């Protein structure tokens, strides 16, 4: 989804600043760091700044947007995916739903792609500011906070001295779809709870084997 956001909302090249909360599982891990480094190594950006919120300052406009969605969600009857999208769109003028589909974005095997090319950043938990530049490919510059003057340089890419092909991207992950067992469960156990006029849209009759 991060790659989709860059491809949709950013121009090729130039500088970019990204803000994120300090979540290790999602935002501060070896694969996100590798991905941002890869973007500068393949000339997708000249410079990227990646800044984490400091402890005690973790509330932001994104949280407010999700709060609006929750408020609207509690007051609505939801039977289909489109109903969920409508809740997001109606929750706030700044919230816009993006319904997943293969024409929307593609899941790719990023972890496998970066796994043997990039190293873990040591003591990553103490840093809140990361900088990547195409003039020093494969390296990340880190600071404990954005206002600190001292940077720590670490070569995160194992092949930083070799040119990286910009057209070399991970394979697409093809969605497997619902198993027959899951389809039968949705049809027999969940579909009866859906309002009658939306039951077919929510879950059609499973095809005969």
mmCIF file with all atom_site columns, N, CA, C and O in Angstrom, residues 29-49:
data_model
loop_
_atom_site.group_PDB
_atom_site.id
_atom_site.type_symbol
_atom_site.label_atom_id
_atom_site.label_alt_id
_atom_site.label_comp_id
_atom_site.label_asym_id
_atom_site.label_entity_id
_atom_site.label_seq_id
_atom_site.pdbx_PDB_ins_code
_atom_site.Cartn_x
_atom_site.Cartn_y
_atom_site.Cartn_z
_atom_site.occupancy
_atom_site.B_iso_or_equiv
_atom_site.pdbx_formal_charge
_atom_site.auth_seq_id
_atom_site.auth_comp_id
_atom_site.auth_asym_id
_atom_site.auth_atom_id
_atom_site.pdbx_PDB_model_num
ATOM 1  N N  . UNK A 1 29 ? 10.636 -0.868 10.729 1.00 0.00 ? 29 UNK A N  1
ATOM 2  C CA . UNK A 1 29 ? 11.206 -2.200 10.615 1.00 0.00 ? 29 UNK A CA 1
ATOM 3  C C  . UNK A 1 29 ? 12.128 -2.246 9.407  1.00 0.00 ? 29 UNK A C  1
ATOM 4  O O  . UNK A 1 29 ? 12.206 -1.304 8.618  1.00 0.00 ? 29 UNK A O  1
ATOM 5  N N  . UNK A 1 30 ? 12.834 -3.341 9.246  1.00 0.00 ? 30 UNK A N  1
ATOM 6  C CA . UNK A 1 30 ? 13.865 -3.446 8.213  1.00 0.00 ? 30 UNK A CA 1
ATOM 7  C C  . UNK A 1 30 ? 13.297 -3.313 6.812  1.00 0.00 ? 30 UNK A C  1
ATOM 8  O O  . UNK A 1 30 ? 13.967 -2.823 5.910  1.00 0.00 ? 30 UNK A O  1
ATOM 9  N N  . UNK A 1 31 ? 12.041 -3.720 6.610  1.00 0.00 ? 31 UNK A N  1
ATOM 10 C CA . UNK A 1 31 ? 11.486 -3.730 5.262  1.00 0.00 ? 31 UNK A CA 1
ATOM 11 C C  . UNK A 1 31 ? 11.048 -2.326 4.821  1.00 0.00 ? 31 UNK A C  1
ATOM 12 O O  . UNK A 1 31 ? 11.209 -1.975 3.652  1.00 0.00 ? 31 UNK A O  1
ATOM 13 N N  . UNK A 1 32 ? 10.511 -1.536 5.723  1.00 0.00 ? 32 UNK A N  1
ATOM 14 C CA . UNK A 1 32 ? 10.166 -0.154 5.365  1.00 0.00 ? 32 UNK A CA 1
ATOM 15 C C  . UNK A 1 32 ? 11.436 0.648  5.111  1.00 0.00 ? 32 UNK A C  1
ATOM 16 O O  . UNK A 1 32 ? 11.521 1.429  4.152  1.00 0.00 ? 32 UNK A O  1
ATOM 17 N N  . UNK A 1 33 ? 12.435 0.471  5.968  1.00 0.00 ? 33 UNK A N  1
ATOM 18 C CA . UNK A 1 33 ? 13.724 1.148  5.759  1.00 0.00 ? 33 UNK A CA 1
ATOM 19 C C  . UNK A 1 33 ? 14.333 0.713  4.432  1.00 0.00 ? 33 UNK A C  1
ATOM 20 O O  . UNK A 1 33 ? 14.840 1.544  3.657  1.00 0.00 ? 33 UNK A O  1
ATOM 21 N N  . UNK A 1 34 ? 14.290 -0.574 4.135  1.00 0.00 ? 34 UNK A N  1
ATOM 22 C CA . UNK A 1 34 ? 14.833 -1.074 2.870  1.00 0.00 ? 34 UNK A CA 1
ATOM 23 C C  . UNK A 1 34 ? 14.073 -0.483 1.690  1.00 0.00 ? 34 UNK A C  1
ATOM 24 O O  . UNK A 1 34 ? 14.675 -0.095 0.680  1.00 0.00 ? 34 UNK A O  1
ATOM 25 N N  . UNK A 1 35 ? 12.762 -0.403 1.809  1.00 0.00 ? 35 UNK A N  1
ATOM 26 C CA . UNK A 1 35 ? 11.945 0.119  0.700  1.00 0.00 ? 35 UNK A CA 1
ATOM 27 C C  . UNK A 1 35 ? 12.296 1.575  0.407  1.00 0.00 ? 35 UNK A C  1
ATOM 28 O O  . UNK A 1 35 ? 12.455 1.964  -0.762 1.00 0.00 ? 35 UNK A O  1
ATOM 29 N N  . UNK A 1 36 ? 12.431 2.398  1.435  1.00 0.00 ? 36 UNK A N  1
ATOM 30 C CA . UNK A 1 36 ? 12.747 3.810  1.221  1.00 0.00 ? 36 UNK A CA 1
ATOM 31 C C  . UNK A 1 36 ? 14.151 3.966  0.646  1.00 0.00 ? 36 UNK A C  1
ATOM 32 O O  . UNK A 1 36 ? 14.391 4.825  -0.210 1.00 0.00 ? 36 UNK A O  1
ATOM 33 N N  . UNK A 1 37 ? 15.068 3.140  1.104  1.00 0.00 ? 37 UNK A N  1
ATOM 34 C CA . UNK A 1 37 ? 16.424 3.169  0.542  1.00 0.00 ? 37 UNK A CA 1
ATOM 35 C C  . UNK A 1 37 ? 16.392 2.757  -0.930 1.00 0.00 ? 37 UNK A C  1
ATOM 36 O O  . UNK A 1 37 ? 17.052 3.381  -1.781 1.00 0.00 ? 37 UNK A O  1
ATOM 37 N N  . UNK A 1 38 ? 15.627 1.736  -1.235 1.00 0.00 ? 38 UNK A N  1
ATOM 38 C CA . UNK A 1 38 ? 15.492 1.251  -2.616 1.00 0.00 ? 38 UNK A CA 1
ATOM 39 C C  . UNK A 1 38 ? 14.946 2.334  -3.533 1.00 0.00 ? 38 UNK A C  1
ATOM 40 O O  . UNK A 1 38 ? 15.372 2.457  -4.686 1.00 0.00 ? 38 UNK A O  1
ATOM 41 N N  . UNK A 1 39 ? 14.035 3.158  -3.040 1.00 0.00 ? 39 UNK A N  1
ATOM 42 C CA . UNK A 1 39 ? 13.464 4.222  -3.875 1.00 0.00 ? 39 UNK A CA 1
ATOM 43 C C  . UNK A 1 39 ? 14.529 5.239  -4.274 1.00 0.00 ? 39 UNK A C  1
ATOM 44 O O  . UNK A 1 39 ? 14.517 5.734  -5.406 1.00 0.00 ? 39 UNK A O  1
ATOM 45 N N  . UNK A 1 40 ? 15.438 5.561  -3.379 1.00 0.00 ? 40 UNK A N  1
ATOM 46 C CA . UNK A 1 40 ? 16.500 6.506  -3.743 1.00 0.00 ? 40 UNK A CA 1
ATOM 47 C C  . UNK A 1 40 ? 17.568 5.829  -4.600 1.00 0.00 ? 40 UNK A C  1
ATOM 48 O O  . UNK A 1 40 ? 18.182 6.463  -5.452 1.00 0.00 ? 40 UNK A O  1
ATOM 49 N N  . UNK A 1 41 ? 17.777 4.541  -4.402 1.00 0.00 ? 41 UNK A N  1
ATOM 50 C CA . UNK A 1 41 ? 18.776 3.818  -5.190 1.00 0.00 ? 41 UNK A CA 1
ATOM 51 C C  . UNK A 1 41 ? 18.320 3.613  -6.633 1.00 0.00 ? 41 UNK A C  1
ATOM 52 O O  . UNK A 1 41 ? 19.152 3.410  -7.525 1.00 0.00 ? 41 UNK A O  1
ATOM 53 N N  . UNK A 1 42 ? 17.025 3.632  -6.870 1.00 0.00 ? 42 UNK A N  1
ATOM 54 C CA . UNK A 1 42 ? 16.490 3.439  -8.224 1.00 0.00 ? 42 UNK A CA 1
ATOM 55 C C  . UNK A 1 42 ? 15.987 4.760  -8.810 1.00 0.00 ? 42 UNK A C  1
ATOM 56 O O  . UNK A 1 42 ? 15.226 4.758  -9.783 1.00 0.00 ? 42 UNK A O  1
ATOM 57 N N  . UNK A 1 43 ? 16.393 5.878  -8.204 1.00 0.00 ? 43 UNK A N  1
ATOM 58 C CA . UNK A 1 43 ? 16.085 7.225  -8.708 1.00 0.00 ? 43 UNK A CA 1
ATOM 59 C C  . UNK A 1 43 ? 14.590 7.536  -8.739 1.00 0.00 ? 43 UNK A C  1
ATOM 60 O O  . UNK A 1 43 ? 14.141 8.383  -9.509 1.00 0.00 ? 43 UNK A O  1
ATOM 61 N N  . UNK A 1 44 ? 13.843 6.866  -7.887 1.00 0.00 ? 44 UNK A N  1
ATOM 62 C CA . UNK A 1 44 ? 12.437 7.232  -7.744 1.00 0.00 ? 44 UNK A CA 1
ATOM 63 C C  . UNK A 1 44 ? 12.281 8.500  -6.914 1.00 0.00 ? 44 UNK A C  1
ATOM 64 O O  . UNK A 1 44 ? 11.318 9.234  -7.063 1.00 0.00 ? 44 UNK A O  1
ATOM 65 N N  . UNK A 1 45 ? 13.250 8.740  -6.029 1.00 0.00 ? 45 UNK A N  1
ATOM 66 C CA . UNK A 1 45 ? 13.343 9.990  -5.291 1.00 0.00 ? 45 UNK A CA 1
ATOM 67 C C  . UNK A 1 45 ? 14.823 10.356 -5.154 1.00 0.00 ? 45 UNK A C  1
ATOM 68 O O  . UNK A 1 45 ? 15.688 9.475  -5.106 1.00 0.00 ? 45 UNK A O  1
ATOM 69 N N  . UNK A 1 46 ? 15.071 11.654 -5.069 1.00 0.00 ? 46 UNK A N  1
ATOM 70 C CA . UNK A 1 46 ? 16.441 12.107 -4.813 1.00 0.00 ? 46 UNK A CA 1
ATOM 71 C C  . UNK A 1 46 ? 16.766 12.037 -3.330 1.00 0.00 ? 46 UNK A C  1
ATOM 72 O O  . UNK A 1 46 ? 17.850 11.613 -2.932 1.00 0.00 ? 46 UNK A O  1
ATOM 73 N N  . UNK A 1 47 ? 15.805 12.490 -2.505 1.00 0.00 ? 47 UNK A N  1
ATOM 74 C CA . UNK A 1 47 ? 16.002 12.497 -1.053 1.00 0.00 ? 47 UNK A CA 1
ATOM 75 C C  . UNK A 1 47 ? 14.673 12.146 -0.382 1.00 0.00 ? 47 UNK A C  1
ATOM 76 O O  . UNK A 1 47 ? 13.615 12.602 -0.811 1.00 0.00 ? 47 UNK A O  1
ATOM 77 N N  . UNK A 1 48 ? 14.754 11.356 0.682  1.00 0.00 ? 48 UNK A N  1
ATOM 78 C CA . UNK A 1 48 ? 13.581 11.013 1.475  1.00 0.00 ? 48 UNK A CA 1
ATOM 79 C C  . UNK A 1 48 ? 13.898 11.239 2.943  1.00 0.00 ? 48 UNK A C  1
ATOM 80 O O  . UNK A 1 48 ? 14.922 10.768 3.453  1.00 0.00 ? 48 UNK A O  1
ATOM 81 N N  . UNK A 1 49 ? 13.018 11.948 3.630  1.00 0.00 ? 49 UNK A N  1
ATOM 82 C CA . UNK A 1 49 ? 13.083 12.090 5.073  1.00 0.00 ? 49 UNK A CA 1
ATOM 83 C C  . UNK A 1 49 ? 11.929 11.292 5.676  1.00 0.00 ? 49 UNK A C  1
ATOM 84 O O  . UNK A 1 49 ? 10.788 11.424 5.248  1.00 0.00 ? 49 UNK A O  1
#
